[in-house]
mmCIF file of C-alpha atoms and ligand atoms in Angstrom:
data_model
loop_
_atom_site.group_PDB
_atom_site.id
_atom_site.type_symbol
_atom_site.label_atom_id
_atom_site.label_comp_id
_atom_site.label_asym_id
_atom_site.label_seq_id
_atom_site.Cartn_x
_atom_site.Cartn_y
_atom_site.Cartn_z
ATOM 1 C CA SER A 1 0.000 0.000 0.000
ATOM 2 C CA GLN A 2 1.328 3.384 -0.961
ATOM 3 C CA ILE A 3 0.921 6.665 0.803
ATOM 4 C CA HIS A 4 -1.012 9.014 -1.397
ATOM 5 C CA MET A 5 0.096 12.613 -1.281
ATOM 6 C CA PRO A 6 -2.659 15.140 -1.808
ATOM 7 C CA PRO A 7 -2.164 17.223 -4.920
ATOM 8 C CA SER A 8 -0.131 20.334 -4.192
ATOM 9 C CA SER A 9 -3.177 22.461 -4.823
ATOM 10 C CA ALA A 10 -4.570 20.991 -1.602
ATOM 11 C CA LEU A 11 -2.032 23.108 0.239
ATOM 12 C CA GLN A 12 -4.051 26.108 -0.681
ATOM 13 C CA ASP A 13 -7.057 24.448 0.844
ATOM 14 C CA ASP A 14 -7.342 25.554 4.484
ATOM 15 C CA LYS A 15 -8.455 22.146 5.665
ATOM 16 C CA GLU A 16 -5.262 20.467 4.443
ATOM 17 C CA TYR A 17 -2.885 23.166 5.537
ATOM 18 C CA VAL A 18 -0.909 22.242 8.640
ATOM 19 C CA GLY A 19 1.542 25.086 8.401
ATOM 20 C CA PHE A 20 4.953 23.516 7.951
ATOM 21 C CA ALA A 21 5.179 25.167 4.580
ATOM 22 C CA THR A 22 6.403 28.203 6.505
ATOM 23 C CA LEU A 23 9.444 26.300 7.794
ATOM 24 C CA PRO A 24 11.785 27.835 5.200
ATOM 25 C CA ASN A 25 10.655 31.299 6.290
ATOM 26 C CA GLN A 26 11.213 30.468 9.929
ATOM 27 C CA VAL A 27 14.707 29.168 9.209
ATOM 28 C CA HIS A 28 15.376 32.195 7.073
ATOM 29 C CA ARG A 29 14.300 34.668 9.744
ATOM 30 C CA LYS A 30 16.272 32.925 12.440
ATOM 31 C CA SER A 31 19.492 32.715 10.475
ATOM 32 C CA VAL A 32 19.255 36.306 9.293
ATOM 33 C CA LYS A 33 18.896 37.342 12.905
ATOM 34 C CA LYS A 34 21.878 35.263 13.957
ATOM 35 C CA GLY A 35 24.006 36.430 11.075
ATOM 36 C CA PHE A 36 26.379 34.371 8.988
ATOM 37 C CA ASP A 37 30.051 33.691 9.282
ATOM 38 C CA PHE A 38 32.625 32.529 6.826
ATOM 39 C CA THR A 39 36.331 31.887 7.129
ATOM 40 C CA LEU A 40 38.472 32.139 4.040
ATOM 41 C CA MET A 41 42.163 31.339 3.913
ATOM 42 C CA VAL A 42 44.523 32.672 1.276
ATOM 43 C CA ALA A 43 47.765 30.853 0.622
ATOM 44 C CA GLY A 44 50.582 30.881 -1.869
ATOM 45 C CA GLU A 45 53.817 32.679 -2.500
ATOM 46 C CA SER A 46 54.001 36.249 -1.276
ATOM 47 C CA GLY A 47 53.588 38.940 -3.925
ATOM 48 C CA LEU A 48 51.036 37.016 -5.992
ATOM 49 C CA GLY A 49 48.304 39.513 -5.151
ATOM 50 C CA LYS A 50 46.498 37.725 -2.330
ATOM 51 C CA SER A 51 45.728 40.787 -0.230
ATOM 52 C CA THR A 52 44.782 42.840 -3.266
ATOM 53 C CA LEU A 53 42.347 40.153 -4.366
ATOM 54 C CA VAL A 54 40.730 39.847 -0.957
ATOM 55 C CA ASN A 55 40.193 43.607 -0.896
ATOM 56 C CA SER A 56 38.715 43.489 -4.375
ATOM 57 C CA LEU A 57 36.449 40.579 -3.460
ATOM 58 C CA PHE A 58 34.873 42.160 -0.423
ATOM 59 C CA LEU A 59 35.317 45.824 -1.322
ATOM 60 C CA THR A 60 37.094 46.544 1.925
ATOM 61 C CA ASP A 61 40.582 47.343 2.998
ATOM 62 C CA MET A 62 41.347 44.337 5.146
ATOM 63 C CA TYR A 63 45.025 45.061 5.413
ATOM 64 C CA ARG A 64 45.272 48.644 6.624
ATOM 65 C CA ASP A 65 47.695 47.709 9.386
ATOM 66 C CA ARG A 66 49.809 45.320 7.367
ATOM 67 C CA LYS A 67 53.557 45.632 7.677
ATOM 68 C CA LEU A 68 55.633 44.747 4.630
ATOM 69 C CA LEU A 69 58.939 43.093 5.371
ATOM 70 C CA ASN A 70 62.248 43.869 3.713
ATOM 71 C CA ALA A 71 64.370 41.200 2.017
ATOM 72 C CA GLU A 72 66.468 40.542 5.082
ATOM 73 C CA GLU A 73 63.477 40.091 7.353
ATOM 74 C CA ARG A 74 61.904 37.818 4.806
ATOM 75 C CA ILE A 75 64.879 35.453 4.703
ATOM 76 C CA THR A 76 64.501 34.556 8.340
ATOM 77 C CA GLN A 77 60.754 34.803 8.466
ATOM 78 C CA THR A 78 58.825 31.680 9.197
ATOM 79 C CA VAL A 79 55.288 31.257 8.012
ATOM 80 C CA GLU A 80 53.229 33.401 10.297
ATOM 81 C CA ILE A 81 49.470 33.195 10.284
ATOM 82 C CA THR A 82 47.317 36.245 10.750
ATOM 83 C CA LYS A 83 43.584 36.757 11.009
ATOM 84 C CA HIS A 84 41.538 39.729 9.907
ATOM 85 C CA VAL A 85 37.876 39.983 10.791
ATOM 86 C CA VAL A 86 35.338 42.308 9.186
ATOM 87 C CA ASP A 87 31.623 42.557 9.642
ATOM 88 C CA ILE A 88 29.852 43.376 6.433
ATOM 89 C CA GLU A 89 26.200 43.994 5.912
ATOM 90 C CA GLU A 90 24.124 43.933 2.777
ATOM 91 C CA LYS A 91 20.373 44.466 2.681
ATOM 92 C CA GLY A 92 20.083 43.702 6.383
ATOM 93 C CA VAL A 93 22.035 40.457 6.127
ATOM 94 C CA LYS A 94 25.122 40.399 8.305
ATOM 95 C CA LEU A 95 28.209 38.462 7.406
ATOM 96 C CA ARG A 96 31.198 38.119 9.672
ATOM 97 C CA LEU A 97 34.094 37.420 7.397
ATOM 98 C CA THR A 98 37.405 36.121 8.673
ATOM 99 C CA ILE A 99 40.402 36.143 6.386
ATOM 100 C CA VAL A 100 43.295 33.927 7.363
ATOM 101 C CA ASP A 101 46.521 34.938 5.692
ATOM 102 C CA THR A 102 49.752 33.009 5.543
ATOM 103 C CA PRO A 103 52.349 35.668 4.797
ATOM 104 C CA GLY A 104 55.854 34.788 3.776
ATOM 105 C CA PHE A 105 54.825 31.401 2.542
ATOM 106 C CA GLY A 106 57.398 29.846 0.227
ATOM 107 C CA GLU A 107 59.782 32.762 0.571
ATOM 108 C CA ALA A 108 62.390 31.376 2.865
ATOM 109 C CA VAL A 109 65.600 29.822 1.539
ATOM 110 C CA ASN A 110 64.462 26.457 2.754
ATOM 111 C CA ASN A 111 60.824 25.787 2.035
ATOM 112 C CA THR A 112 60.543 22.133 2.927
ATOM 113 C CA GLU A 113 57.433 21.490 4.950
ATOM 114 C CA CYS A 114 56.365 25.116 4.829
ATOM 115 C CA TRP A 115 52.811 23.794 4.620
ATOM 116 C CA LYS A 116 53.217 22.427 8.148
ATOM 117 C CA PRO A 117 52.265 25.573 10.097
ATOM 118 C CA VAL A 118 49.235 26.030 7.840
ATOM 119 C CA ALA A 119 48.134 22.423 8.370
ATOM 120 C CA ASP A 120 48.703 22.828 12.109
ATOM 121 C CA TYR A 121 46.597 25.976 12.121
ATOM 122 C CA ILE A 122 43.684 24.213 10.461
ATOM 123 C CA ASP A 123 43.985 21.266 12.847
ATOM 124 C CA GLN A 124 44.081 23.575 15.853
ATOM 125 C CA GLN A 125 40.772 25.118 14.825
ATOM 126 C CA PHE A 126 39.264 21.641 14.485
ATOM 127 C CA GLU A 127 40.706 20.669 17.850
ATOM 128 C CA GLN A 128 39.265 23.738 19.524
ATOM 129 C CA TYR A 129 35.875 23.061 18.013
ATOM 130 C CA PHE A 130 36.003 19.411 19.034
ATOM 131 C CA ARG A 131 36.828 20.402 22.584
ATOM 132 C CA ASP A 132 34.112 23.031 22.764
ATOM 133 C CA GLU A 133 31.589 20.683 21.279
ATOM 134 C CA SER A 134 32.284 17.984 23.841
ATOM 135 C CA GLY A 135 32.523 20.467 26.697
ATOM 136 C CA LEU A 136 29.953 21.915 29.034
ATOM 137 C CA ASN A 137 29.034 25.070 27.210
ATOM 138 C CA ARG A 138 27.997 24.100 23.729
ATOM 139 C CA LYS A 139 25.690 26.986 23.177
ATOM 140 C CA ASN A 140 28.076 29.724 22.282
ATOM 141 C CA ILE A 141 30.816 27.971 20.419
ATOM 142 C CA GLN A 142 32.961 30.244 18.377
ATOM 143 C CA ASP A 143 33.528 28.435 15.131
ATOM 144 C CA ASN A 144 36.922 29.232 13.627
ATOM 145 C CA ARG A 145 37.122 26.325 11.227
ATOM 146 C CA VAL A 146 38.518 27.268 7.835
ATOM 147 C CA HIS A 147 35.865 26.833 5.156
ATOM 148 C CA CYS A 148 37.886 27.458 2.037
ATOM 149 C CA CYS A 149 41.492 27.977 1.012
ATOM 150 C CA LEU A 150 42.253 29.982 -2.111
ATOM 151 C CA TYR A 151 45.594 28.659 -3.296
ATOM 152 C CA PHE A 152 47.452 31.114 -5.531
ATOM 153 C CA ILE A 153 49.536 29.717 -8.376
ATOM 154 C CA SER A 154 52.152 31.879 -10.051
ATOM 155 C CA PRO A 155 51.430 32.906 -13.656
ATOM 156 C CA PHE A 156 55.157 32.895 -14.398
ATOM 157 C CA GLY A 157 55.926 29.211 -13.937
ATOM 158 C CA HIS A 158 55.129 26.294 -16.206
ATOM 159 C CA GLY A 159 52.175 24.890 -14.341
ATOM 160 C CA LEU A 160 52.588 23.790 -10.732
ATOM 161 C CA ARG A 161 55.841 23.979 -8.854
ATOM 162 C CA PRO A 162 56.869 21.141 -6.501
ATOM 163 C CA LEU A 163 55.999 23.417 -3.585
ATOM 164 C CA ASP A 164 52.445 23.883 -4.892
ATOM 165 C CA VAL A 165 51.978 20.137 -5.245
ATOM 166 C CA GLU A 166 53.375 19.492 -1.795
ATOM 167 C CA PHE A 167 51.200 22.170 -0.208
ATOM 168 C CA MET A 168 47.955 21.123 -1.804
ATOM 169 C CA ARG A 169 48.538 17.438 -1.143
ATOM 170 C CA ALA A 170 49.269 18.136 2.502
ATOM 171 C CA LEU A 171 46.089 20.155 2.871
ATOM 172 C CA HIS A 172 43.469 18.591 0.645
ATOM 173 C CA GLN A 173 42.151 16.305 3.385
ATOM 174 C CA ARG A 174 41.762 19.211 5.768
ATOM 175 C CA VAL A 175 40.239 22.047 3.800
ATOM 176 C CA ASN A 176 38.389 22.908 0.589
ATOM 177 C CA ILE A 177 41.108 24.032 -1.804
ATOM 178 C CA VAL A 178 40.167 26.326 -4.676
ATOM 179 C CA PRO A 179 43.132 26.886 -7.019
ATOM 180 C CA ILE A 180 43.685 30.384 -8.387
ATOM 181 C CA LEU A 181 45.864 31.441 -11.310
ATOM 182 C CA ALA A 182 47.210 34.758 -10.048
ATOM 183 C CA LYS A 183 47.774 38.022 -11.963
ATOM 184 C CA ALA A 184 46.052 36.866 -15.121
ATOM 185 C CA ASP A 185 46.656 40.263 -16.735
ATOM 186 C CA THR A 186 50.276 39.220 -17.257
ATOM 187 C CA LEU A 187 49.165 36.500 -19.674
ATOM 188 C CA THR A 188 47.471 36.540 -23.077
ATOM 189 C CA PRO A 189 44.114 34.735 -23.369
ATOM 190 C CA SER A 190 45.675 31.737 -25.077
ATOM 191 C CA GLU A 191 48.414 31.550 -22.457
ATOM 192 C CA VAL A 192 45.736 31.566 -19.764
ATOM 193 C CA GLU A 193 43.972 28.656 -21.447
ATOM 194 C CA ARG A 194 47.179 26.672 -21.847
ATOM 195 C CA LYS A 195 48.246 27.264 -18.229
ATOM 196 C CA LYS A 196 44.819 26.349 -16.953
ATOM 197 C CA SER A 197 44.716 23.055 -18.758
ATOM 198 C CA LYS A 198 48.286 22.229 -17.724
ATOM 199 C CA ILE A 199 47.409 22.941 -14.090
ATOM 200 C CA ARG A 200 44.205 20.876 -14.293
ATOM 201 C CA GLU A 201 46.198 18.008 -15.768
ATOM 202 C CA GLU A 202 48.811 18.193 -13.027
ATOM 203 C CA ILE A 203 46.189 18.359 -10.286
ATOM 204 C CA GLU A 204 44.802 15.131 -11.701
ATOM 205 C CA ARG A 205 48.229 13.523 -12.191
ATOM 206 C CA TYR A 206 49.432 14.230 -8.643
ATOM 207 C CA GLY A 207 46.189 13.060 -7.074
ATOM 208 C CA ILE A 208 45.343 16.455 -5.590
ATOM 209 C CA ARG A 209 41.750 16.595 -4.440
ATOM 210 C CA ILE A 210 40.566 20.147 -4.797
ATOM 211 C CA TYR A 211 37.088 21.333 -3.808
ATOM 212 C CA GLN A 212 34.497 19.565 -5.954
ATOM 213 C CA PHE A 213 31.471 21.574 -6.942
ATOM 214 C CA PRO A 214 28.331 19.631 -6.118
ATOM 215 C CA GLU A 215 26.389 18.075 -8.953
ATOM 216 C CA CYS A 216 23.750 20.330 -10.381
ATOM 217 C CA ASP A 217 20.165 19.210 -9.652
ATOM 218 C CA SER A 218 18.584 17.791 -12.779
ATOM 219 C CA ASP A 219 15.481 19.934 -12.318
ATOM 220 C CA GLU A 220 17.414 23.210 -12.445
ATOM 221 C CA ASP A 221 16.728 25.409 -15.433
ATOM 222 C CA GLU A 222 18.984 25.319 -18.492
ATOM 223 C CA ASP A 223 20.610 28.689 -17.795
ATOM 224 C CA PHE A 224 21.634 27.625 -14.340
ATOM 225 C CA LYS A 225 23.051 24.357 -15.681
ATOM 226 C CA LEU A 226 25.130 26.160 -18.294
ATOM 227 C CA GLN A 227 26.432 28.580 -15.703
ATOM 228 C CA ASP A 228 27.315 25.696 -13.421
ATOM 229 C CA GLN A 229 29.127 23.912 -16.241
ATOM 230 C CA ALA A 230 31.089 27.074 -17.097
ATOM 231 C CA LEU A 231 32.065 27.431 -13.455
ATOM 232 C CA LYS A 232 33.434 23.902 -13.279
ATOM 233 C CA GLU A 233 35.362 24.370 -16.498
ATOM 234 C CA SER A 234 37.095 27.563 -15.427
ATOM 235 C CA ILE A 235 39.159 25.968 -12.659
ATOM 236 C CA PRO A 236 41.753 27.281 -11.795
ATOM 237 C CA PHE A 237 40.125 30.715 -11.730
ATOM 238 C CA ALA A 238 42.347 33.208 -13.521
ATOM 239 C CA VAL A 239 42.024 36.425 -11.525
ATOM 240 C CA ILE A 240 43.116 40.030 -11.500
ATOM 241 C CA GLY A 241 43.046 42.198 -8.410
ATOM 242 C CA SER A 242 43.321 45.949 -7.946
ATOM 243 C CA ASN A 243 43.022 48.474 -5.150
ATOM 244 C CA MET A 244 42.340 51.267 -7.613
ATOM 245 C CA VAL A 245 39.265 52.616 -9.265
ATOM 246 C CA VAL A 246 39.944 53.837 -12.798
ATOM 247 C CA GLU A 247 37.853 55.349 -15.522
ATOM 248 C CA ALA A 248 37.098 53.134 -18.510
ATOM 249 C CA LYS A 249 34.836 54.382 -21.305
ATOM 250 C CA GLY A 250 33.171 56.851 -18.971
ATOM 251 C CA ARG A 251 32.503 54.307 -16.227
ATOM 252 C CA ARG A 252 34.408 54.097 -12.971
ATOM 253 C CA VAL A 253 35.609 50.549 -12.467
ATOM 254 C CA ARG A 254 38.049 48.625 -10.335
ATOM 255 C CA GLY A 255 40.958 48.009 -12.647
ATOM 256 C CA ARG A 256 44.598 48.338 -13.537
ATOM 257 C CA LEU A 257 45.796 51.151 -15.708
ATOM 258 C CA TYR A 258 48.561 50.387 -18.213
ATOM 259 C CA PRO A 259 50.144 52.615 -20.881
ATOM 260 C CA TRP A 260 48.311 50.538 -23.476
ATOM 261 C CA GLY A 261 44.950 50.289 -21.779
ATOM 262 C CA ILE A 262 42.888 49.264 -18.827
ATOM 263 C CA VAL A 263 42.194 45.808 -17.464
ATOM 264 C CA GLU A 264 38.949 45.588 -15.581
ATOM 265 C CA VAL A 265 38.718 43.311 -12.580
ATOM 266 C CA GLU A 266 34.982 42.740 -12.945
ATOM 267 C CA ASN A 267 34.897 42.308 -16.708
ATOM 268 C CA PRO A 268 34.262 38.631 -17.517
ATOM 269 C CA ALA A 269 36.106 39.074 -20.810
ATOM 270 C CA HIS A 270 39.225 40.048 -18.870
ATOM 271 C CA CYS A 271 39.303 37.434 -16.103
ATOM 272 C CA ASP A 272 37.352 35.009 -13.886
ATOM 273 C CA PHE A 273 37.067 37.395 -10.940
ATOM 274 C CA VAL A 274 33.273 37.633 -11.084
ATOM 275 C CA LYS A 275 32.980 33.859 -11.413
ATOM 276 C CA LEU A 276 35.099 33.410 -8.315
ATOM 277 C CA ARG A 277 33.131 35.961 -6.326
ATOM 278 C CA THR A 278 29.791 34.535 -7.432
ATOM 279 C CA MET A 279 30.931 31.066 -6.470
ATOM 280 C CA LEU A 280 32.294 32.091 -3.066
ATOM 281 C CA VAL A 281 29.502 34.384 -2.040
ATOM 282 C CA LYS A 282 26.349 33.825 -4.068
ATOM 283 C CA THR A 283 26.239 30.171 -4.935
ATOM 284 C CA HIS A 284 28.604 27.949 -2.934
ATOM 285 C CA MET A 285 29.280 29.545 0.455
ATOM 286 C CA GLN A 286 26.891 27.203 2.222
ATOM 287 C CA ASP A 287 28.221 24.148 0.415
ATOM 288 C CA LEU A 288 31.796 25.055 1.376
ATOM 289 C CA LYS A 289 30.643 25.196 4.989
ATOM 290 C CA ASP A 290 28.738 21.938 4.724
ATOM 291 C CA VAL A 291 31.695 20.092 3.200
ATOM 292 C CA THR A 292 33.956 21.488 5.929
ATOM 293 C CA ARG A 293 31.603 20.215 8.597
ATOM 294 C CA GLU A 294 30.576 16.924 7.019
ATOM 295 C CA THR A 295 33.854 15.829 5.475
ATOM 296 C CA HIS A 296 36.936 17.611 6.748
ATOM 297 C CA TYR A 297 35.866 18.105 10.351
ATOM 298 C CA GLU A 298 34.293 14.664 10.460
ATOM 299 C CA ASN A 299 37.604 13.097 9.333
ATOM 300 C CA TYR A 300 39.450 14.958 12.028
ATOM 301 C CA ARG A 301 36.889 14.003 14.646
ATOM 302 C CA ALA A 302 36.938 10.326 13.686
ATOM 303 C CA GLN A 303 40.737 10.240 13.939
ATOM 304 C CA CYS A 304 40.598 11.925 17.318
ATOM 305 C CA ILE A 305 38.077 9.494 18.721
ATOM 306 C CA GLN A 306 39.970 6.558 17.285
ATOM 307 C CA SER A 307 43.220 7.529 18.920
ATOM 308 C CA MET A 308 41.451 8.350 22.177
ATOM 309 C CA THR A 309 39.822 4.916 22.190
ATOM 310 C CA ARG A 310 43.143 3.286 21.456
ATOM 311 C CA MET A 311 44.702 5.079 24.410
ATOM 312 C CA VAL A 312 41.927 4.029 26.747
ATOM 313 C CA VAL A 313 42.235 0.390 25.685
ATOM 314 C CA LYS A 314 45.988 0.483 26.117
ATOM 315 C CA GLU A 315 45.648 2.001 29.559
ATOM 316 C CA ARG A 316 43.066 -0.584 30.587
ATOM 317 C CA ASN A 317 45.267 -3.409 29.388
ATOM 318 C CA ARG A 318 48.169 -1.998 31.306
ATOM 319 C CA LYS A 319 46.125 -1.825 34.499
ATOM 320 C CA TYR A 320 44.065 -4.979 34.348
ATOM 321 C CA GLY A 321 45.381 -8.069 32.750
ATOM 322 C CA GLY A 322 47.331 -6.434 30.002
ATOM 323 C CA THR A 323 49.777 -9.275 30.426
ATOM 324 C CA ARG A 324 47.364 -11.635 28.736
ATOM 325 C CA HIS A 325 49.187 -11.517 25.437
ATOM 326 C CA LYS A 326 52.626 -11.535 26.918
ATOM 327 C CA CYS A 327 54.689 -14.554 27.637
ATOM 328 C CA PRO A 328 54.475 -15.376 31.401
ATOM 329 C CA PRO A 329 57.735 -14.793 33.261
ATOM 330 C CA CYS A 330 59.788 -17.931 33.287
HETATM 331 P P1 GDP B 401 50.433 39.315 -1.513
HETATM 332 O O1 GDP B 401 51.795 39.374 -0.932
HETATM 333 O O2 GDP B 401 50.191 37.985 -2.151
HETATM 334 O O3 GDP B 401 49.359 39.689 -0.558
HETATM 335 O O4 GDP B 401 50.402 40.359 -2.731
HETATM 336 P P2 GDP B 401 49.871 41.870 -2.785
HETATM 337 O O5 GDP B 401 48.399 41.905 -2.841
HETATM 338 O O6 GDP B 401 50.548 42.662 -1.730
HETATM 339 O O7 GDP B 401 50.386 42.328 -4.233
HETATM 340 C C1 GDP B 401 51.758 42.365 -4.561
HETATM 341 C C2 GDP B 401 51.973 43.287 -5.757
HETATM 342 O O8 GDP B 401 51.316 42.775 -6.910
HETATM 343 C C3 GDP B 401 51.426 44.693 -5.571
HETATM 344 O O9 GDP B 401 52.316 45.588 -6.177
HETATM 345 C C4 GDP B 401 50.101 44.677 -6.325
HETATM 346 O O10 GDP B 401 49.751 45.956 -6.817
HETATM 347 C C5 GDP B 401 50.417 43.717 -7.444
HETATM 348 N N1 GDP B 401 49.210 43.011 -7.904
HETATM 349 C C6 GDP B 401 48.194 42.553 -7.140
HETATM 350 N N2 GDP B 401 47.269 41.945 -7.893
HETATM 351 C C7 GDP B 401 47.707 42.006 -9.177
HETATM 352 C C8 GDP B 401 47.179 41.552 -10.435
HETATM 353 O O11 GDP B 401 46.111 40.951 -10.517
HETATM 354 N N3 GDP B 401 47.920 41.818 -11.553
HETATM 355 C C9 GDP B 401 49.108 42.467 -11.498
HETATM 356 N N4 GDP B 401 49.741 42.677 -12.626
HETATM 357 N N5 GDP B 401 49.630 42.897 -10.336
HETATM 358 C C10 GDP B 401 48.943 42.682 -9.192
#
């Protein structure tokens, strides 16, 4: 026997209307009230335009108090991780945005394991969350888990460098990696295409698992499907950043002014900046958070519990009858 659903028109009928159709509105109101948070990490060699891009993405100056190091300071610098927090509001919706920066990355003379502090940072946030979650006060947990890592790849190399491969492989189990081809204005369109496909090929060859966009629902409209397809095909996003507003054909736009012309950050014919921003903010922010929670954090949590259980068993064996498997003293 099957359960027969009333036709959807019955919803309009007062008799059949229970009221749970308002659930989405209730959720909506509650989450708007609470506000949203998102933590974005930027990584990659220094000088590739990470801070400029972040400012362009969120139309803020996140790095007012940044101190630039000279060459000598940079030689001895270890990877230092900094956090910038801004509260932005748009049409009554509040977003607390945390940017985690990894300055000096890959700059030292010896760069072996320079991914280590970054991996440790991500793990520490998981650890803190795990502790808070299993502690007494679970109501007001501050969630500092990193939801996405934009990894900047130099436009001047031939594809990925060993450091890039090492970094991404060390981090892909911990965080959603979105690869970025930096400073795309230094390349011609055909160079961009060639670099992109080389990088995609190498990501595949070295078994790097970058963030996978979820499958598009089959009932979405055609436009949405095409847009989704285009998004997936533009990885790694080729971006241009700028802290300047310039005038192009009578309009004021964020761009870079060269003797031979203007490159516009938000012009889709010039780079993938808008695609990246749409993905991060408009279409995939929630999915990035879900994957962080359901996959990356869950992996960490499972490992933690496993090693805790192992320790308990070992301790118990040591205390009571742990000698069972050992040879009795002769
Ligand atoms: P970070 O060290 O990775 O944070 O890099 P910055 O954002 O400080 O940028 C380093 C330099 O590159 C600055 O002089 C920027 O003006 C320049 N820059 C940033 N973005 C771009 C870009 O998209 N194209 C070009 N050509 N230069 C850029």
